[in-house]
Short mmCIF file of N, CA and C in Angstrom, two decimals:
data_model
loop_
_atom_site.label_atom_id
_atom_site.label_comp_id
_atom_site.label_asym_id
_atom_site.label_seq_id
_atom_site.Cartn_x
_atom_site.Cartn_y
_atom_site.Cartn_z
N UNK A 6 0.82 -1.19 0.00
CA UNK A 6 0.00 0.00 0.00
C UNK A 6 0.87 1.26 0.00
N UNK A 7 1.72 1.24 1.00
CA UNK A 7 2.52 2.57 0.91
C UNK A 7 3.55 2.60 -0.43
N UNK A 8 3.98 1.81 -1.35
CA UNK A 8 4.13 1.90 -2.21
C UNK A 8 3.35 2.45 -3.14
N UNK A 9 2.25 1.68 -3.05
CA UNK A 9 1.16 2.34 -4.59
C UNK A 9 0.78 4.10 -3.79
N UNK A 10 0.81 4.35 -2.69
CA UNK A 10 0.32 5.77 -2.18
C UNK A 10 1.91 6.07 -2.71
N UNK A 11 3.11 5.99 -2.90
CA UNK A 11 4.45 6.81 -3.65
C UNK A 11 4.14 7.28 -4.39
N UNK A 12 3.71 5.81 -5.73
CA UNK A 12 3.97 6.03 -6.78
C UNK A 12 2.58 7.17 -7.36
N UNK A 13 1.51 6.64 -6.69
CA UNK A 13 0.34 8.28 -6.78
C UNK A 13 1.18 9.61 -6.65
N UNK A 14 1.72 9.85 -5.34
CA UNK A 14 2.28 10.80 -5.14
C UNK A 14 3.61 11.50 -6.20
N UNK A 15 4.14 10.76 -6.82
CA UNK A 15 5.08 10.55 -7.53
C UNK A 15 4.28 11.41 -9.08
N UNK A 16 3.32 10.14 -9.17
CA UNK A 16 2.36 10.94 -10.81
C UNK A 16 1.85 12.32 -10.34
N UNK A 17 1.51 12.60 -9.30
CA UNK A 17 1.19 14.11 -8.76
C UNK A 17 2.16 15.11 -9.19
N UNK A 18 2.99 14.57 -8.39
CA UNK A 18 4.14 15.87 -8.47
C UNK A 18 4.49 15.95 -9.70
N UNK A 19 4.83 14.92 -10.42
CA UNK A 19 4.83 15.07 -12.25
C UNK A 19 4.09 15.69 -13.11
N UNK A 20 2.72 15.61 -13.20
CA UNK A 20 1.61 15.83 -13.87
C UNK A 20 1.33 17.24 -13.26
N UNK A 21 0.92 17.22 -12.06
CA UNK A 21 0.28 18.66 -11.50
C UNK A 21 1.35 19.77 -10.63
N UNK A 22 0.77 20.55 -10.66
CA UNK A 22 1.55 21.70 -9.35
C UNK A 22 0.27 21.62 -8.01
N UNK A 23 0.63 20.68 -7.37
CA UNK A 23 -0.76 20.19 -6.16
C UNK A 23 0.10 20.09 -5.22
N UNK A 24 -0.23 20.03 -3.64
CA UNK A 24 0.30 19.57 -2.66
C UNK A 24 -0.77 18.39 -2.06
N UNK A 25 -0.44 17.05 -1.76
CA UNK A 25 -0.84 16.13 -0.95
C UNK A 25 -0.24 16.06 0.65
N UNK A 26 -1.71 15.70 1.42
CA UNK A 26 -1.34 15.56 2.45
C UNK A 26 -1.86 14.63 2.97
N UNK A 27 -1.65 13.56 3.69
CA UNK A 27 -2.38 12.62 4.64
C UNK A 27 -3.44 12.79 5.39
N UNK A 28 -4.38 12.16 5.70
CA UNK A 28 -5.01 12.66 6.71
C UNK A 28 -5.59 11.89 7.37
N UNK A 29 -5.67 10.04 6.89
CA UNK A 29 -6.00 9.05 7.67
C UNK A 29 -5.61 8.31 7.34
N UNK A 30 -4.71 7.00 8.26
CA UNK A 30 -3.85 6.07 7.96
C UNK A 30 -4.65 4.68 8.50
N UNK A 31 -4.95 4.28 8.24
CA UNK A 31 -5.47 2.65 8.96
C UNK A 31 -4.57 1.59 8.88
N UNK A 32 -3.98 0.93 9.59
CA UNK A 32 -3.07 -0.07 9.84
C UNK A 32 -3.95 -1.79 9.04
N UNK A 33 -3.03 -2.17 8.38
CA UNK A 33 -3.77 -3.39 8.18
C UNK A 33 -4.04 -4.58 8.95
N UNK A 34 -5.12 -5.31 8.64
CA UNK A 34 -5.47 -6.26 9.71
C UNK A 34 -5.30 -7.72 9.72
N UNK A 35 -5.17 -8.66 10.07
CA UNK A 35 -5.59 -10.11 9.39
C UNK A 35 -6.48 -11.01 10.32
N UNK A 36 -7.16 -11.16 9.51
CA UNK A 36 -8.85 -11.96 10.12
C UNK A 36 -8.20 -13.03 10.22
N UNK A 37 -9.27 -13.53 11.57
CA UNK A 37 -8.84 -15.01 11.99
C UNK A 37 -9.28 -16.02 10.90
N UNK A 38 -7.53 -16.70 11.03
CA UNK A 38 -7.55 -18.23 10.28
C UNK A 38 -8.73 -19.10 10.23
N UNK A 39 -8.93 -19.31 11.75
CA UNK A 39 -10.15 -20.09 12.06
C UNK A 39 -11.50 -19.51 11.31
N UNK A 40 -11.83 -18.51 11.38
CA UNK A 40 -12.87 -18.18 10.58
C UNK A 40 -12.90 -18.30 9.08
N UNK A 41 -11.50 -17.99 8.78
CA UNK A 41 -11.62 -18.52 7.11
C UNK A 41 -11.43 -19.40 6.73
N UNK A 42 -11.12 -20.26 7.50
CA UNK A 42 -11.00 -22.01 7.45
C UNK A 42 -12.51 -22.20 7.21
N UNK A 43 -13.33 -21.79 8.05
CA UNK A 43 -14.47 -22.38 8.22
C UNK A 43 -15.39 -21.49 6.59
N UNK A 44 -14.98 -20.72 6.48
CA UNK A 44 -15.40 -20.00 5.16
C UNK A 44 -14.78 -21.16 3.85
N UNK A 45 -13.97 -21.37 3.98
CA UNK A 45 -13.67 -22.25 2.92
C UNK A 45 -13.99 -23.88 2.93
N UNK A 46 -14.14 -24.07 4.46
CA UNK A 46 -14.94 -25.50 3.92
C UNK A 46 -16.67 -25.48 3.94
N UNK A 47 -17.11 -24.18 4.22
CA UNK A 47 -18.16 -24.38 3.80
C UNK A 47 -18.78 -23.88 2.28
N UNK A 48 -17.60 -23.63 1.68
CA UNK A 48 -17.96 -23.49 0.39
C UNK A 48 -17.29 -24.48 -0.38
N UNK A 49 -16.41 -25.36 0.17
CA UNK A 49 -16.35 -26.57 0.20
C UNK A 49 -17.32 -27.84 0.16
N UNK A 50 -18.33 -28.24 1.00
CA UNK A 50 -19.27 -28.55 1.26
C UNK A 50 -20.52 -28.34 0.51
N UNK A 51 -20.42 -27.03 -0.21
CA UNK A 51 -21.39 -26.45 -0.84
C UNK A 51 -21.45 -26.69 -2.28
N UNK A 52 -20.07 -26.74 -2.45
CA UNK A 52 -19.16 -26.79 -3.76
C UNK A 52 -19.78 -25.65 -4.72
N UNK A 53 -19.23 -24.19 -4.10
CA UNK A 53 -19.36 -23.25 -4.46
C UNK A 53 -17.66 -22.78 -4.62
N UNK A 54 -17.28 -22.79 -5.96
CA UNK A 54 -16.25 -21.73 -6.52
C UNK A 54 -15.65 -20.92 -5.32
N UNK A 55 -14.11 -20.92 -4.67
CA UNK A 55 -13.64 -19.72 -4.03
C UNK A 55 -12.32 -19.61 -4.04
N UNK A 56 -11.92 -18.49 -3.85
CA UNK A 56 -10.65 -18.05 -3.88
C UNK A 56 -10.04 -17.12 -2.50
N UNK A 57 -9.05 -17.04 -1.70
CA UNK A 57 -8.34 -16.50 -0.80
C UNK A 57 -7.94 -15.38 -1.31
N UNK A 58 -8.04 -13.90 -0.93
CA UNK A 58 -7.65 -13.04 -1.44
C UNK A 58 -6.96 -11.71 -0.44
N UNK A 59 -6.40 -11.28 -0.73
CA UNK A 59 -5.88 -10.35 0.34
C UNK A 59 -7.06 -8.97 -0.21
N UNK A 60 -7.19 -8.25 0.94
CA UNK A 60 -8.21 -6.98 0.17
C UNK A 60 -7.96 -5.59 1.29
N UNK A 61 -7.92 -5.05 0.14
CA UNK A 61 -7.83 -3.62 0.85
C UNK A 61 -8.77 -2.88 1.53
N UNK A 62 -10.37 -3.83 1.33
CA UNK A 62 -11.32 -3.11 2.33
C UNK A 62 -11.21 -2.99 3.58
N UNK A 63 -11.33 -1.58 4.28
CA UNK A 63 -11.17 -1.64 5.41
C UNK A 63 -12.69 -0.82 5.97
N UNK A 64 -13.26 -1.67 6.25
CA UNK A 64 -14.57 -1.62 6.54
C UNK A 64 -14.67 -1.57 8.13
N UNK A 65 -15.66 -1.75 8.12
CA UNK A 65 -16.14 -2.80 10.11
C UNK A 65 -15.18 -4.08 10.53
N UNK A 66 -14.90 -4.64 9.56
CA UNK A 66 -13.32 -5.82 9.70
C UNK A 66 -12.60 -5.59 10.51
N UNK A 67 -12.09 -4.35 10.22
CA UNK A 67 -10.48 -4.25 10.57
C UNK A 67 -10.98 -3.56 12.17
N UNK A 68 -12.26 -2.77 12.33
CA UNK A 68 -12.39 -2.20 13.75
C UNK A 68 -12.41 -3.35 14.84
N UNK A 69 -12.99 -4.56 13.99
CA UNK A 69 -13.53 -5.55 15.07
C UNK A 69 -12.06 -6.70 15.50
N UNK A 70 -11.51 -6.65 14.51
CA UNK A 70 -10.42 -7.69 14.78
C UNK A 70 -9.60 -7.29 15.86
N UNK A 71 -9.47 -6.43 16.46
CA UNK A 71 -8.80 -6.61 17.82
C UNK A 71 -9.77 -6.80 19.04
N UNK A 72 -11.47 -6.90 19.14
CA UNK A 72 -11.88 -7.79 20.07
C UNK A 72 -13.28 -9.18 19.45
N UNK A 73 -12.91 -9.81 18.34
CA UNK A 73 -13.39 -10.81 17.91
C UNK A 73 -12.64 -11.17 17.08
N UNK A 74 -12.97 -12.69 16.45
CA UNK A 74 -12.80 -13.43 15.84
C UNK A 74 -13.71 -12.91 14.67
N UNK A 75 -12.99 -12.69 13.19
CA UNK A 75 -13.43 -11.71 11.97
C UNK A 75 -12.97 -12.45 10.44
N UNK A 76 -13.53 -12.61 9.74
CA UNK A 76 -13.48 -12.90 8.34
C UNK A 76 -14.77 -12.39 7.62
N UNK A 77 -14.32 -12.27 6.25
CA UNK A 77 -15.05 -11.72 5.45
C UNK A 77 -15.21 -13.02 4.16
N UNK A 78 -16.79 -12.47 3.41
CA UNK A 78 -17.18 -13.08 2.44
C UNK A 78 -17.29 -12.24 1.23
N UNK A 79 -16.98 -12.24 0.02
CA UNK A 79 -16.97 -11.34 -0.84
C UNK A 79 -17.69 -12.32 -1.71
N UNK A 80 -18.78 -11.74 -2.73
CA UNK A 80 -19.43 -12.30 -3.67
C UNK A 80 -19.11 -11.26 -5.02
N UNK A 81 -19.18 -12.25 -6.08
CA UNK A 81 -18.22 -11.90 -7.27
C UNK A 81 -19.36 -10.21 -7.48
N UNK A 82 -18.68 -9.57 -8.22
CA UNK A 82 -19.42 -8.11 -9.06
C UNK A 82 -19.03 -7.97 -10.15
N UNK A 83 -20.12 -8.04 -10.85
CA UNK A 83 -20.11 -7.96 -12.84
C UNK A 83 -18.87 -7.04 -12.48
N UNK A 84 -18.09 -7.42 -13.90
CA UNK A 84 -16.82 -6.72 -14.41
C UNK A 84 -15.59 -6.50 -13.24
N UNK A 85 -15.88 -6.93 -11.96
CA UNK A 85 -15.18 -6.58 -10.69
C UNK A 85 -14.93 -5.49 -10.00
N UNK A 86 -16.14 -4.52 -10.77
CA UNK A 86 -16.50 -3.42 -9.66
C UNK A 86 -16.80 -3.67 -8.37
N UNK A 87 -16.22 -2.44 -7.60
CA UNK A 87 -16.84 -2.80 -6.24
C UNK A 87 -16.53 -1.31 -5.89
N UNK A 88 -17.66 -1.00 -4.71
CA UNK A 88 -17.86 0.71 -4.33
C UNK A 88 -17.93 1.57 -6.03
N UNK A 89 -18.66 1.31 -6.21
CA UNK A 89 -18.84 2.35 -7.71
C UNK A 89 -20.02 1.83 -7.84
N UNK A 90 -20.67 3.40 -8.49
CA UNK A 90 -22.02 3.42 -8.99
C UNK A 90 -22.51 2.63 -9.96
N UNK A 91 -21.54 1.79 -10.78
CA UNK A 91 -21.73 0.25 -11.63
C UNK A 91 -22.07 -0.82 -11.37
N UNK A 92 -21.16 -1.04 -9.77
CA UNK A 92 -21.38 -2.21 -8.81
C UNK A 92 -22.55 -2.83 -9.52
N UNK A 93 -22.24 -3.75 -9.72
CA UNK A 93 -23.74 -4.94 -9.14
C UNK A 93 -23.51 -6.23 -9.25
N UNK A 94 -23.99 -7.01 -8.60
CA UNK A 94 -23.72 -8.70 -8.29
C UNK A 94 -24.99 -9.22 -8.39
N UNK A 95 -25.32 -10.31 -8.87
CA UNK A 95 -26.76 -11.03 -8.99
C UNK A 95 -27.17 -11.32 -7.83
N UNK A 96 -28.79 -11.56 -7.86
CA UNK A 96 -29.25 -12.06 -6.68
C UNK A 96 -28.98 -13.11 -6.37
N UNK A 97 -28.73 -14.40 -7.57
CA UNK A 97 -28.33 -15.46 -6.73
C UNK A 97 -27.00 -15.65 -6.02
N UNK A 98 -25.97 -14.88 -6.87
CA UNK A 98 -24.68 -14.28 -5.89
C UNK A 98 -24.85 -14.40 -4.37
N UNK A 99 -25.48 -13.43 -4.42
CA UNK A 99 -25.89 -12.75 -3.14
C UNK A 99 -26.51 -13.48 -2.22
N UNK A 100 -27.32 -14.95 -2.61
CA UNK A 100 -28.01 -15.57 -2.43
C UNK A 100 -26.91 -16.57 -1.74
N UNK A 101 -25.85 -17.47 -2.00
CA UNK A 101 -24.98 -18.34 -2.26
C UNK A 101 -24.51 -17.60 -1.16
N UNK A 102 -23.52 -16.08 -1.42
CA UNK A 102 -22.91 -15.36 -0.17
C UNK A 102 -23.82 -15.46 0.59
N UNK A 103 -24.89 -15.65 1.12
CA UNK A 103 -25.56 -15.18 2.31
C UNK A 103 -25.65 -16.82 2.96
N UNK A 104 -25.75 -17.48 2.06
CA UNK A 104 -25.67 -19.33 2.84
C UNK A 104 -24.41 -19.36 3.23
N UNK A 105 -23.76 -18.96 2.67
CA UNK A 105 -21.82 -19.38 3.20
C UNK A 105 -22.00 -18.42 4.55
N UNK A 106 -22.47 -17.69 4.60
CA UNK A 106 -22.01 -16.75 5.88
C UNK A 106 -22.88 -17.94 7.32
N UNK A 107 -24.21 -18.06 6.65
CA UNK A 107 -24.96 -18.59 7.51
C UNK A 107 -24.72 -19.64 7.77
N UNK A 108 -24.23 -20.32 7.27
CA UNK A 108 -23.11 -22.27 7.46
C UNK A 108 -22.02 -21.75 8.61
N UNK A 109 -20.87 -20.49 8.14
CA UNK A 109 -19.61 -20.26 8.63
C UNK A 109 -20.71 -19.74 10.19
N UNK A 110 -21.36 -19.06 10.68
CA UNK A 110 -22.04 -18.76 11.95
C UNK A 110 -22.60 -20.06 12.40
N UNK A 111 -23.14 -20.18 12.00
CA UNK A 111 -23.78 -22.12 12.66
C UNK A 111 -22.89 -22.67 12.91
N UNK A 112 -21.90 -22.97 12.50
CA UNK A 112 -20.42 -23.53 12.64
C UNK A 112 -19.89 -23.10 13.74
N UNK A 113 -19.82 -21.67 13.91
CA UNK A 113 -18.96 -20.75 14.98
C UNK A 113 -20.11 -20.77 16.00
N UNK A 114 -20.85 -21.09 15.92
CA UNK A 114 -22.11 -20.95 17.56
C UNK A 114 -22.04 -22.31 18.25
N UNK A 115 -21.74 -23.89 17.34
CA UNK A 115 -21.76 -25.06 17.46
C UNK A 115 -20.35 -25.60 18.00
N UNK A 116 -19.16 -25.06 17.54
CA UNK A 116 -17.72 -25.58 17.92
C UNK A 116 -17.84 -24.97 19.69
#
């Protein structure tokens, strides 16, 4: 991350006469193993398509991971928008994400 914020800074100072300044830094987080274990065998189980991904959202995630146990589910978005007024993911997407979450909680209320 602080690389790709350089090389921005870098095309700035090239391109424009601007000054950048910081003004909020968020530290990155990593969600518990255990929870994404359980995210992946229940899409395992489901035999629903998934992939491990590192992500730069820093949402409600990253506030909660220093007093819970935290993982995230991402469901695919036409063209791989995401936060843009294009966004959109199907209902059955959405449908599939919402059983994986509800397997990975049944799971975590039962262990």
């Amino acid at each position: 991350m602080k690389m790709i914020e350089e090389e921005i800074k870098a095309y700035i100072r090239k391109h424009f006469e601007a000054e950048t300044r910081q003004l909020i830094e968020k530290a990155p987080s990593e969600l518990s193993r255990d929870v994404q274990n359980k995210i992946i065998e229940a899409c395992k189980n489901n035999f629903v398509s998934f992939m491990s991904i590192p992500s730069g959202a820093n949402h409600d995630a990253n506030s909660l991971v220093n007093n819970m146990e935290v993982g995230m589910v991402f469901v695919p978005s036409k063209d791989g928008l995401s936060h843009h007024p294009e966004e959109f993911t199907s209902v059955e997407d959405i449908k599939v994400g919402s059983e994986i979450m509800l397997e990975v909680i049944a799971n975590l209320c039962t262990d």
